[in-house]
mmCIF file of N, CA and C in Angstrom:
data_model
loop_
_atom_site.group_PDB
_atom_site.id
_atom_site.type_symbol
_atom_site.label_atom_id
_atom_site.label_comp_id
_atom_site.label_asym_id
_atom_site.label_seq_id
_atom_site.Cartn_x
_atom_site.Cartn_y
_atom_site.Cartn_z
ATOM 1 N N MET A 1 26.091 24.303 -23.589
ATOM 2 C CA MET A 1 25.837 23.765 -22.265
ATOM 3 C C MET A 1 24.883 22.574 -22.350
ATOM 4 N N ARG A 2 23.917 22.677 -23.259
ATOM 5 C CA ARG A 2 22.964 21.585 -23.415
ATOM 6 C C ARG A 2 23.655 20.339 -23.952
ATOM 7 N N ILE A 3 24.583 20.528 -24.888
ATOM 8 C CA ILE A 3 25.293 19.389 -25.477
ATOM 9 C C ILE A 3 26.158 18.727 -24.411
ATOM 10 N N LEU A 4 26.729 19.516 -23.507
ATOM 11 C CA LEU A 4 27.539 18.958 -22.432
ATOM 12 C C LEU A 4 26.682 18.064 -21.528
ATOM 13 N N HIS A 5 25.481 18.491 -21.252
ATOM 14 C CA HIS A 5 24.560 17.697 -20.423
ATOM 15 C C HIS A 5 24.241 16.369 -21.101
ATOM 16 N N VAL A 6 23.988 16.404 -22.401
ATOM 17 C CA VAL A 6 23.673 15.180 -23.148
ATOM 18 C C VAL A 6 24.886 14.252 -23.179
ATOM 19 N N LEU A 7 26.066 14.801 -23.413
ATOM 20 C CA LEU A 7 27.277 13.982 -23.450
ATOM 21 C C LEU A 7 27.573 13.342 -22.092
ATOM 22 N N LEU A 8 27.362 14.076 -21.019
ATOM 23 C CA LEU A 8 27.576 13.503 -19.689
ATOM 24 C C LEU A 8 26.568 12.397 -19.400
ATOM 25 N N THR A 9 25.341 12.561 -19.853
ATOM 26 C CA THR A 9 24.327 11.525 -19.667
ATOM 27 C C THR A 9 24.687 10.270 -20.435
ATOM 28 N N VAL A 10 25.121 10.431 -21.671
ATOM 29 C CA VAL A 10 25.521 9.276 -22.482
ATOM 30 C C VAL A 10 26.730 8.580 -21.858
ATOM 31 N N LEU A 11 27.695 9.352 -21.380
ATOM 32 C CA LEU A 11 28.871 8.772 -20.738
ATOM 33 C C LEU A 11 28.476 7.987 -19.490
ATOM 34 N N PHE A 12 27.578 8.552 -18.699
ATOM 35 C CA PHE A 12 27.106 7.866 -17.501
ATOM 36 C C PHE A 12 26.442 6.539 -17.850
ATOM 37 N N LEU A 13 25.586 6.526 -18.866
ATOM 38 C CA LEU A 13 24.906 5.292 -19.259
ATOM 39 C C LEU A 13 25.885 4.255 -19.793
ATOM 40 N N MET A 14 26.914 4.708 -20.519
ATOM 41 C CA MET A 14 27.918 3.776 -21.025
ATOM 42 C C MET A 14 28.707 3.164 -19.868
ATOM 43 N N LEU A 15 29.044 3.961 -18.866
ATOM 44 C CA LEU A 15 29.776 3.433 -17.720
ATOM 45 C C LEU A 15 28.919 2.457 -16.920
ATOM 46 N N GLN A 16 27.650 2.740 -16.796
ATOM 47 C CA GLN A 16 26.754 1.831 -16.088
ATOM 48 C C GLN A 16 26.683 0.488 -16.809
ATOM 49 N N GLY A 17 26.563 0.513 -18.129
ATOM 50 C CA GLY A 17 26.507 -0.724 -18.907
ATOM 51 C C GLY A 17 27.811 -1.492 -18.844
ATOM 52 N N ALA A 18 28.935 -0.787 -18.874
ATOM 53 C CA ALA A 18 30.241 -1.449 -18.827
ATOM 54 C C ALA A 18 30.484 -2.105 -17.475
ATOM 55 N N ALA A 19 29.952 -1.541 -16.429
ATOM 56 C CA ALA A 19 30.151 -2.092 -15.091
ATOM 57 C C ALA A 19 29.158 -3.211 -14.782
ATOM 58 N N GLY A 20 28.227 -3.449 -15.703
ATOM 59 C CA GLY A 20 27.235 -4.488 -15.466
ATOM 60 C C GLY A 20 26.106 -4.024 -14.569
ATOM 61 N N GLN A 21 26.048 -2.752 -14.328
ATOM 62 C CA GLN A 21 25.021 -2.200 -13.460
ATOM 63 C C GLN A 21 23.897 -1.596 -14.294
ATOM 64 N N VAL A 22 23.484 -2.308 -15.295
ATOM 65 C CA VAL A 22 22.404 -1.827 -16.152
ATOM 66 C C VAL A 22 21.145 -1.738 -15.306
ATOM 67 N N PHE A 23 20.344 -0.743 -15.583
ATOM 68 C CA PHE A 23 19.135 -0.550 -14.801
ATOM 69 C C PHE A 23 18.290 -1.812 -14.850
ATOM 70 N N PRO A 24 17.963 -2.394 -13.704
ATOM 71 C CA PRO A 24 17.216 -3.651 -13.702
ATOM 72 C C PRO A 24 15.778 -3.457 -14.167
ATOM 73 N N ARG A 25 15.315 -4.404 -14.953
ATOM 74 C CA ARG A 25 13.927 -4.370 -15.406
ATOM 75 C C ARG A 25 13.107 -5.180 -14.420
ATOM 76 N N PRO A 26 12.042 -4.611 -13.894
ATOM 77 C CA PRO A 26 11.251 -5.371 -12.918
ATOM 78 C C PRO A 26 10.590 -6.583 -13.549
ATOM 79 N N ASP A 27 10.390 -7.604 -12.718
ATOM 80 C CA ASP A 27 9.751 -8.824 -13.186
ATOM 81 C C ASP A 27 8.245 -8.583 -13.260
ATOM 82 N N ASN A 28 7.739 -8.398 -14.482
ATOM 83 C CA ASN A 28 6.329 -8.060 -14.648
ATOM 84 C C ASN A 28 5.438 -9.273 -14.793
ATOM 85 N N SER A 29 6.015 -10.474 -14.933
ATOM 86 C CA SER A 29 5.173 -11.644 -15.158
ATOM 87 C C SER A 29 4.262 -11.904 -13.961
ATOM 88 N N CYS A 30 4.745 -11.640 -12.776
ATOM 89 C CA CYS A 30 3.924 -11.835 -11.580
ATOM 90 C C CYS A 30 2.923 -10.689 -11.436
ATOM 91 N N LEU A 31 3.363 -9.476 -11.738
ATOM 92 C CA LEU A 31 2.474 -8.324 -11.622
ATOM 93 C C LEU A 31 1.318 -8.398 -12.611
ATOM 94 N N ILE A 32 1.584 -8.966 -13.783
ATOM 95 C CA ILE A 32 0.527 -9.100 -14.792
ATOM 96 C C ILE A 32 -0.600 -9.969 -14.257
ATOM 97 N N GLN A 33 -0.255 -10.941 -13.428
ATOM 98 C CA GLN A 33 -1.255 -11.843 -12.854
ATOM 99 C C GLN A 33 -1.808 -11.297 -11.533
ATOM 100 N N ASN A 34 -1.576 -10.020 -11.248
ATOM 101 C CA ASN A 34 -2.003 -9.381 -9.987
ATOM 102 C C ASN A 34 -1.383 -10.060 -8.776
ATOM 103 N N GLY A 35 -0.115 -10.435 -8.900
ATOM 104 C CA GLY A 35 0.581 -11.090 -7.798
ATOM 105 C C GLY A 35 1.742 -10.261 -7.288
ATOM 106 N N ARG A 36 2.394 -10.773 -6.242
ATOM 107 C CA ARG A 36 3.576 -10.153 -5.655
ATOM 108 C C ARG A 36 4.613 -11.230 -5.408
ATOM 109 N N CYS A 37 5.887 -10.864 -5.475
ATOM 110 C CA CYS A 37 6.977 -11.804 -5.228
ATOM 111 C C CYS A 37 7.338 -11.791 -3.745
ATOM 112 N N PHE A 38 7.345 -12.977 -3.131
ATOM 113 C CA PHE A 38 7.692 -13.136 -1.718
ATOM 114 C C PHE A 38 8.791 -14.181 -1.590
ATOM 115 N N PRO A 39 9.753 -13.972 -0.674
ATOM 116 C CA PRO A 39 10.729 -15.029 -0.415
ATOM 117 C C PRO A 39 10.059 -16.168 0.356
ATOM 118 N N GLY A 40 10.418 -17.381 0.036
ATOM 119 C CA GLY A 40 9.833 -18.535 0.737
ATOM 120 C C GLY A 40 8.471 -18.893 0.185
ATOM 121 N N ILE A 41 7.612 -19.382 1.076
ATOM 122 C CA ILE A 41 6.291 -19.835 0.643
ATOM 123 C C ILE A 41 5.259 -18.734 0.857
ATOM 124 N N CYS A 42 4.131 -18.879 0.202
ATOM 125 C CA CYS A 42 3.051 -17.909 0.338
ATOM 126 C C CYS A 42 2.271 -18.189 1.625
ATOM 127 N N ARG A 43 2.006 -17.160 2.359
ATOM 128 C CA ARG A 43 1.238 -17.277 3.599
ATOM 129 C C ARG A 43 -0.127 -16.634 3.399
ATOM 130 N N ARG A 44 -1.062 -16.993 4.286
ATOM 131 C CA ARG A 44 -2.394 -16.413 4.213
ATOM 132 C C ARG A 44 -2.316 -14.901 4.309
ATOM 133 N N PRO A 45 -3.109 -14.173 3.618
ATOM 134 C CA PRO A 45 -4.214 -14.536 2.726
ATOM 135 C C PRO A 45 -3.765 -14.749 1.283
ATOM 136 N N TYR A 46 -2.454 -14.967 1.045
ATOM 137 C CA TYR A 46 -1.939 -15.162 -0.306
ATOM 138 C C TYR A 46 -1.873 -16.648 -0.655
ATOM 139 N N TYR A 47 -1.969 -16.942 -1.954
ATOM 140 C CA TYR A 47 -1.782 -18.310 -2.421
ATOM 141 C C TYR A 47 -0.837 -18.294 -3.615
ATOM 142 N N TRP A 48 -0.152 -19.409 -3.825
ATOM 143 C CA TRP A 48 0.910 -19.511 -4.825
ATOM 144 C C TRP A 48 0.330 -19.581 -6.233
ATOM 145 N N ILE A 49 0.854 -18.754 -7.145
ATOM 146 C CA ILE A 49 0.416 -18.801 -8.550
ATOM 147 C C ILE A 49 1.579 -19.009 -9.503
ATOM 148 N N GLY A 50 2.813 -19.067 -8.986
ATOM 149 C CA GLY A 50 3.960 -19.293 -9.862
ATOM 150 C C GLY A 50 5.256 -18.900 -9.185
ATOM 151 N N THR A 51 6.307 -18.802 -9.999
ATOM 152 C CA THR A 51 7.627 -18.459 -9.498
ATOM 153 C C THR A 51 8.123 -17.214 -10.214
ATOM 154 N N CYS A 52 8.695 -16.293 -9.461
ATOM 155 C CA CYS A 52 9.264 -15.076 -10.029
ATOM 156 C C CYS A 52 10.639 -15.387 -10.629
ATOM 157 N N SER A 53 11.155 -14.468 -11.426
ATOM 158 C CA SER A 53 12.443 -14.705 -12.093
ATOM 159 C C SER A 53 13.597 -14.770 -11.106
ATOM 160 N N ASN A 54 13.447 -14.182 -9.927
ATOM 161 C CA ASN A 54 14.521 -14.222 -8.937
ATOM 162 C C ASN A 54 14.413 -15.427 -8.012
ATOM 163 N N GLY A 55 13.477 -16.347 -8.270
ATOM 164 C CA GLY A 55 13.325 -17.549 -7.469
ATOM 165 C C GLY A 55 12.315 -17.420 -6.348
ATOM 166 N N TYR A 56 11.795 -16.232 -6.128
ATOM 167 C CA TYR A 56 10.780 -16.033 -5.095
ATOM 168 C C TYR A 56 9.454 -16.631 -5.548
ATOM 169 N N SER A 57 8.531 -16.767 -4.612
ATOM 170 C CA SER A 57 7.198 -17.263 -4.937
ATOM 171 C C SER A 57 6.316 -16.111 -5.387
ATOM 172 N N CYS A 58 5.587 -16.340 -6.452
ATOM 173 C CA CYS A 58 4.617 -15.356 -6.924
ATOM 174 C C CYS A 58 3.291 -15.689 -6.250
ATOM 175 N N CYS A 59 2.788 -14.771 -5.437
ATOM 176 C CA CYS A 59 1.598 -15.011 -4.628
ATOM 177 C C CYS A 59 0.514 -13.993 -4.958
ATOM 178 N N ARG A 60 -0.702 -14.448 -4.934
ATOM 179 C CA ARG A 60 -1.855 -13.580 -5.164
ATOM 180 C C ARG A 60 -2.751 -13.640 -3.943
ATOM 181 N N MET A 61 -3.339 -12.500 -3.611
ATOM 182 C CA MET A 61 -4.233 -12.457 -2.460
ATOM 183 C C MET A 61 -5.562 -13.107 -2.824
ATOM 184 N N SER A 62 -6.007 -14.008 -1.959
ATOM 185 C CA SER A 62 -7.286 -14.672 -2.218
ATOM 186 C C SER A 62 -8.428 -13.727 -1.851
ATOM 187 N N VAL A 63 -9.428 -13.707 -2.705
ATOM 188 C CA VAL A 63 -10.587 -12.865 -2.495
ATOM 189 C C VAL A 63 -11.787 -13.772 -2.284
ATOM 190 N N VAL A 64 -12.446 -13.605 -1.175
ATOM 191 C CA VAL A 64 -13.612 -14.420 -0.867
ATOM 192 C C VAL A 64 -14.853 -13.641 -1.294
ATOM 193 N N GLN A 65 -15.636 -14.245 -2.174
ATOM 194 C CA GLN A 65 -16.869 -13.605 -2.616
ATOM 195 C C GLN A 65 -18.018 -14.139 -1.791
ATOM 196 N N ARG A 66 -18.738 -13.256 -1.216
ATOM 197 C CA ARG A 66 -19.872 -13.665 -0.396
ATOM 198 C C ARG A 66 -21.171 -13.316 -1.106
ATOM 199 N N ASN A 67 -22.069 -14.255 -1.145
ATOM 200 C CA ASN A 67 -23.399 -14.035 -1.717
ATOM 201 C C ASN A 67 -24.373 -13.792 -0.579
ATOM 202 N N TRP A 68 -24.760 -12.562 -0.414
ATOM 203 C CA TRP A 68 -25.631 -12.227 0.712
ATOM 204 C C TRP A 68 -27.041 -12.470 0.350
#
């Protein structure tokens, strides 16, 4: 029964790859910079730091440091 489960899993993964529906890998380049991908331009309180792989804008939230 265990081998049947493994074989069905392998078959499922092969069918996913053949159909081009491979599990998408998230775009980490923006996340590494503590940013988020937004369609269009970055709006306040975010500012533009680059472009995501899907063409969206990579935006980071601006942090205001106050010296009291």
